[in-house]
C-alpha atoms as one frame of an Amber mdcrd trajectory, in Angstrom:
protein
   1.087  16.331 -21.653  -1.427  17.114 -18.872  -4.563  19.046 -18.878  -6.413
  20.660 -16.695  -9.672  17.834 -17.086 -12.720  20.579 -15.606 -14.488  23.737
 -14.951 -12.987  27.675 -15.686  -9.848  26.024 -17.496 -11.027  23.132 -19.313
  -9.017  21.535 -21.935  -6.158  23.698 -21.135  -2.779  21.885 -21.852  -0.175
  22.612 -18.963   3.288  23.006 -19.325   5.883  20.666 -17.969   8.572  21.191
 -15.642  11.745  21.182 -17.709  14.348  17.746 -16.288  12.849  15.003 -14.186
  13.140  16.166 -10.767   9.009  16.503 -10.472   7.217  13.873 -10.440   3.903
  15.313 -12.412   0.405  13.585 -11.716  -1.449  11.730 -14.636  -4.475  13.387
 -16.054  -6.111   9.729 -14.634  -5.352  10.280 -11.099  -6.117  14.106 -11.116
  -9.555  13.029 -12.419 -10.330   9.979 -10.033  -8.399  12.530  -7.385 -11.230
  15.210  -7.409 -14.092  12.371  -8.404 -13.090  11.341  -4.917 -13.273  15.644
  -3.714 -16.529  15.990  -5.121 -18.260  19.091  -5.133 -16.236  19.962  -2.111
 -13.843  21.405  -3.818 -15.681  24.692  -4.480 -15.289  27.143  -2.002 -12.543
  25.367  -0.514  -8.440  25.997   0.329  -5.540  23.786  -0.876  -2.199  23.836
  -0.076  -0.494  22.486  -2.497   2.881  21.232  -1.501   5.954  20.799  -3.690
   3.445  22.359  -6.571   6.091  20.954  -9.312   3.613  22.257 -12.622   1.076
  22.838 -10.257  -1.806  20.364 -12.064  -3.276  19.905  -8.883  -4.223  23.795
  -7.181  -4.734  24.469 -10.534  -7.305  21.578 -11.453  -8.583  22.788  -8.323
  -9.591  26.734  -8.857 -10.712  25.518 -12.253 -13.317  23.324 -10.277 -14.031
  26.646  -8.184 -11.600  26.637  -5.136 -11.927  30.094  -3.039  -7.719  30.161
  -2.659  -5.056  27.883  -3.541  -1.552  28.502  -2.283   1.191  27.085  -4.130
   4.725  26.411  -2.375   8.044  25.307  -4.939  11.730  25.601  -3.764  12.504
  24.908  -7.472  12.699  28.327  -9.728  12.167  26.673 -12.815   9.241  24.813
 -10.857   7.758  27.808  -9.843   8.310  29.535 -13.281   6.097  26.896 -14.809
   3.405  27.387 -11.922   3.013  31.098 -12.880   2.907  30.209 -16.268   0.193
  27.454 -16.054  -1.325  29.964 -13.717  -1.065  32.570 -16.770  -1.900  30.369
 -19.693  -5.296  29.030 -17.912  -6.113  32.367 -17.007  -6.594  31.401 -13.332
  -3.802  34.190 -12.014  -5.779  36.286  -9.240  -6.273  36.479  -5.730  -7.739
  33.061  -5.499  -3.968  31.584  -6.596  -0.423  32.975  -4.182   2.836  31.486
  -5.072   5.437  31.132  -2.779   8.950  30.215  -3.301   9.437  28.110   0.139
  11.224  25.654   1.214   7.923  23.642   2.377   9.400  22.276   5.689  10.197
  25.590   6.297   6.914  26.986   5.845   5.316  24.039   8.021   7.702  25.180
  11.011   5.780  28.093  10.950   2.619  29.064  12.883  -0.247  28.878  10.775
  -1.393  32.084   8.405  -4.532  29.789   8.211  -6.232  26.561   8.499  -6.739
  24.702   4.579  -9.613  22.627   3.727  -6.828  20.047   1.928  -3.266  19.621
   2.369  -1.676  18.180  -1.116   1.625  16.612  -0.294   3.103  15.893  -4.127
   7.049  15.331  -3.205   9.833  14.753  -6.029  11.708  11.800  -6.298  13.045
  11.831  -3.254  12.735   9.178  -0.388  11.014  10.241   2.820  10.094  14.317
   2.013   6.287  13.337   2.470   6.850  11.833   5.293   8.448  14.820   6.767
   6.077  16.615   5.670   3.252  14.620   7.136   4.758  14.687  10.451   5.708
  18.346   9.944   1.511  19.132   9.503   1.002  16.639  12.651   3.273  18.668
  14.922   1.976  21.643  13.507  -2.223  20.846  13.389  -3.152  24.607  12.595
  -2.315  24.166   9.016  -5.576  21.626   8.241  -9.222  22.615   8.743 -10.983
  21.160  11.540 -12.268  18.538   9.023  -9.877  18.825   6.719  -7.688  16.108
   4.716  -4.255  15.670   3.918  -3.792  13.723   0.858  -0.478  11.539   0.261
   0.753  11.104  -3.849   3.453   8.875  -3.568   4.827   5.477  -5.557   3.217
   2.341  -3.701   6.741   1.126  -3.068   7.228   4.189  -0.656   4.419   3.780
   1.585   4.850   2.551   5.414   2.607   3.409   8.442   3.094   6.156  10.377
   2.711   6.424  13.813   1.042  10.036  14.509  -0.556  12.143  16.937  -3.262
  13.989  15.141  -3.846  12.822  11.960  -4.961   9.121  10.787  -4.994   7.311
   7.770  -8.588   6.874   6.082  -8.119   5.845   2.724  -5.629   4.930  -0.110
  -6.016   4.248  -3.415  -3.847   3.046  -6.134  -3.614   3.490  -9.716  -0.596
   2.314 -11.916   2.391   3.690 -10.354   1.009   6.525  -8.159  -0.981   5.905
  -4.643  -3.087   7.945  -2.939  -3.408   7.719   0.625  -5.885  10.453   2.755
  -5.941  11.238   6.350  -7.830  13.306   8.637  -7.407  14.729  12.130  -8.045
  12.089  14.979 -11.140  11.309  16.031  -9.640  12.412  19.607  -9.153  15.293
  17.451 -12.769  15.871  16.921 -14.883  18.572  19.066
């Protein structure tokens, strides 16, 4: 059973989404991810697309993120995110849960720029690439020095031609690959 690794809700076990439609992050990968983000998560904003259990966003809130928006289209997953937020005592104004299609959200004008956008789609190939292309086409969703982080199976990865984003790091942890994107150098002021 996944848990919150550090911060205010450290040690709290997270409820899982019923069924096999989600692909929750393992504690090992989550710990590695937050070791990479380090203290920069404090005061940051995170957009958790395909939120599933909410594990990544909840870990961010527990470690001091200022705001997390959880986006989920599956009703059972959405209920699990809300249940986990309550269980961890993090269901306050720093957490916003939206029942919405991630692709529909990304096609709208951005209502804020996020420091981190986390893309962890369910087990349907190609969804990560579609979400990444939409963020690239609507760069206002990402802060000037923000990162997009994609969680996929290593066999799903392929290079994607992007205009505003470029990959800068990859980390493989067993059957999970994290790919990190940032605004292209040409985009930086």
